[in-house]
Amino acid sequence: DTEVTQTPKHLVMGMTNKKSLKCEQHMGHRAMYWYKQKAKKPPELMFVYSYEKLSINESVPSRFSPECPNSSLLNLHLHALQPEDSALYLCASSQKGGQGSVPSFFGQGTRLTVV
Amino acid sequence: AQSVTQLDSQVPVFEEAPVELRCNYSSSVSVYLFWYVQYPNQGLQLLLKYLSGSTLVKGINGFEAEFNKSQTSFHLRKPSVHISDTAEYFCAVSQSYNTDKLIFGTGTRLQVFP
């Protein structure tokens, strides 16, 4: 199994809603990532978890809250989002965290629309 | 800070022809370089990477890339493409001491025609 699975594939939410994005991998990878990709733009790093600990937060607003319950799962909790947060949210994983580690596999992403 | 430039947003090519996708980077520190591929309706996948050593790097699916420090380039090549190579290709760079922070280029759409 060489997949990173993200759910849901599409999500429409209001600015007062609370929702969560989920990511799962069963490759035994120990680093997991959240990226945000706006239309016609490259992916931008949001968070990195290495060995289930948050190692990088790229100054992401607190309305985005990541969680890593275990080495296979990564969540992104959303609350009070703005329309400009609409984007494709990508999850990725790599075999190990830290030096020399880069995302090997990405999920298909969750297309988020904030209305 | 690092940046990546992919000059070609689209590259059309016929099947079995050679292809080169261009990538240039800028950085004031030592870098690592990567190419990712995104097939239609799929996630990105690491195609190949340059960390150190030989400047010619071989990746999956017959692709290779050459690191040229003097020209700050990392062009991706394949001698003979297939229809199945149709995809979006992203070049990316990271600082050599902090590979978690990848900076991506804007992508090149490779379209292979029969």
mmCIF file of C-alpha atoms in Angstrom, chain B residues 7-91:
data_model
loop_
_atom_site.group_PDB
_atom_site.id
_atom_site.type_symbol
_atom_site.label_atom_id
_atom_site.label_comp_id
_atom_site.label_asym_id
_atom_site.label_seq_id
_atom_site.Cartn_x
_atom_site.Cartn_y
_atom_site.Cartn_z
ATOM 1 C CA LEU B 7 9.711 28.621 -17.188
ATOM 2 C CA ASP B 8 7.393 26.393 -19.189
ATOM 3 C CA SER B 9 3.838 26.096 -17.957
ATOM 4 C CA GLN B 10 3.020 23.577 -20.696
ATOM 5 C CA VAL B 11 5.148 21.268 -22.818
ATOM 6 C CA PRO B 12 3.431 19.388 -25.655
ATOM 7 C CA VAL B 13 5.358 16.494 -27.176
ATOM 8 C CA PHE B 14 4.677 13.481 -29.348
ATOM 9 C CA GLU B 15 5.013 9.969 -28.037
ATOM 10 C CA GLU B 16 8.537 8.482 -28.221
ATOM 11 C CA ALA B 17 10.103 11.941 -28.564
ATOM 12 C CA PRO B 18 12.631 13.204 -26.008
ATOM 13 C CA VAL B 19 11.578 15.844 -23.519
ATOM 14 C CA GLU B 20 13.249 18.308 -21.193
ATOM 15 C CA LEU B 21 11.404 20.180 -18.456
ATOM 16 C CA ARG B 22 13.340 23.166 -17.211
ATOM 17 C CA CYS B 23 13.873 24.198 -13.613
ATOM 18 C CA ASN B 24 16.032 26.983 -12.245
ATOM 19 C CA TYR B 25 16.501 27.873 -8.628
ATOM 20 C CA SER B 26 17.988 30.634 -6.552
ATOM 21 C CA SER B 27 19.465 30.292 -3.089
ATOM 22 C CA SER B 28 22.220 31.801 -0.999
ATOM 23 C CA VAL B 29 22.828 28.512 0.817
ATOM 24 C CA SER B 30 23.385 24.889 -0.098
ATOM 25 C CA VAL B 31 20.236 23.225 -1.416
ATOM 26 C CA TYR B 32 18.641 19.919 -2.189
ATOM 27 C CA LEU B 33 16.548 19.602 -5.341
ATOM 28 C CA PHE B 34 13.548 17.468 -6.195
ATOM 29 C CA TRP B 35 11.109 16.659 -8.942
ATOM 30 C CA TYR B 36 7.553 15.549 -8.199
ATOM 31 C CA VAL B 37 4.948 14.226 -10.625
ATOM 32 C CA GLN B 38 1.199 14.575 -10.299
ATOM 33 C CA TYR B 39 -0.846 12.325 -12.574
ATOM 34 C CA PRO B 40 -4.431 13.369 -13.313
ATOM 35 C CA ASN B 41 -6.659 13.040 -10.278
ATOM 36 C CA GLN B 42 -3.838 11.737 -8.122
ATOM 37 C CA GLY B 43 -1.528 13.073 -5.436
ATOM 38 C CA LEU B 44 2.053 14.196 -5.994
ATOM 39 C CA GLN B 45 4.762 11.551 -5.999
ATOM 40 C CA LEU B 46 8.501 12.022 -5.575
ATOM 41 C CA LEU B 47 10.144 11.348 -8.949
ATOM 42 C CA LEU B 48 13.787 11.911 -8.031
ATOM 43 C CA LYS B 49 16.027 13.942 -5.767
ATOM 44 C CA TYR B 50 19.505 15.430 -5.672
ATOM 45 C CA LEU B 51 21.130 15.601 -2.253
ATOM 46 C CA SER B 52 24.836 15.282 -3.008
ATOM 47 C CA GLY B 53 27.319 13.274 -5.059
ATOM 48 C CA SER B 54 26.804 12.610 -8.752
ATOM 49 C CA THR B 55 25.097 15.511 -10.480
ATOM 50 C CA LEU B 56 23.158 13.133 -12.748
ATOM 51 C CA VAL B 57 20.248 11.660 -10.846
ATOM 52 C CA LYS B 58 18.056 8.845 -12.079
ATOM 53 C CA GLY B 59 14.465 8.523 -10.980
ATOM 54 C CA ILE B 60 11.446 6.381 -11.569
ATOM 55 C CA ASN B 61 9.814 5.760 -14.953
ATOM 56 C CA GLY B 62 13.002 6.448 -16.936
ATOM 57 C CA PHE B 63 13.363 10.081 -15.912
ATOM 58 C CA GLU B 64 16.662 11.677 -14.994
ATOM 59 C CA ALA B 65 17.794 15.136 -13.977
ATOM 60 C CA GLU B 66 21.108 16.913 -13.922
ATOM 61 C CA PHE B 67 22.176 19.348 -11.235
ATOM 62 C CA ASN B 68 24.177 22.237 -12.653
ATOM 63 C CA LYS B 69 25.428 24.467 -9.868
ATOM 64 C CA SER B 70 26.986 27.116 -12.107
ATOM 65 C CA GLN B 71 23.731 27.565 -14.008
ATOM 66 C CA THR B 72 21.564 26.962 -10.926
ATOM 67 C CA SER B 73 19.483 24.494 -12.888
ATOM 68 C CA PHE B 74 17.965 21.069 -12.344
ATOM 69 C CA HIS B 75 16.352 20.129 -15.647
ATOM 70 C CA LEU B 76 14.329 16.938 -15.963
ATOM 71 C CA ARG B 77 14.789 14.748 -19.035
ATOM 72 C CA LYS B 78 13.445 11.598 -20.593
ATOM 73 C CA PRO B 79 14.791 10.210 -23.877
ATOM 74 C CA SER B 80 11.473 8.758 -25.051
ATOM 75 C CA VAL B 81 8.122 9.662 -23.528
ATOM 76 C CA HIS B 82 4.951 7.624 -23.348
ATOM 77 C CA ILE B 83 1.315 8.636 -23.293
ATOM 78 C CA SER B 84 1.272 7.625 -19.633
ATOM 79 C CA ASP B 85 3.810 10.354 -18.823
ATOM 80 C CA THR B 86 1.117 12.983 -19.300
ATOM 81 C CA ALA B 87 1.047 14.758 -15.950
ATOM 82 C CA GLU B 88 1.966 17.885 -14.022
ATOM 83 C CA TYR B 89 5.609 18.045 -12.986
ATOM 84 C CA PHE B 90 6.791 20.156 -10.054
ATOM 85 C CA CYS B 91 10.364 21.117 -9.300
#
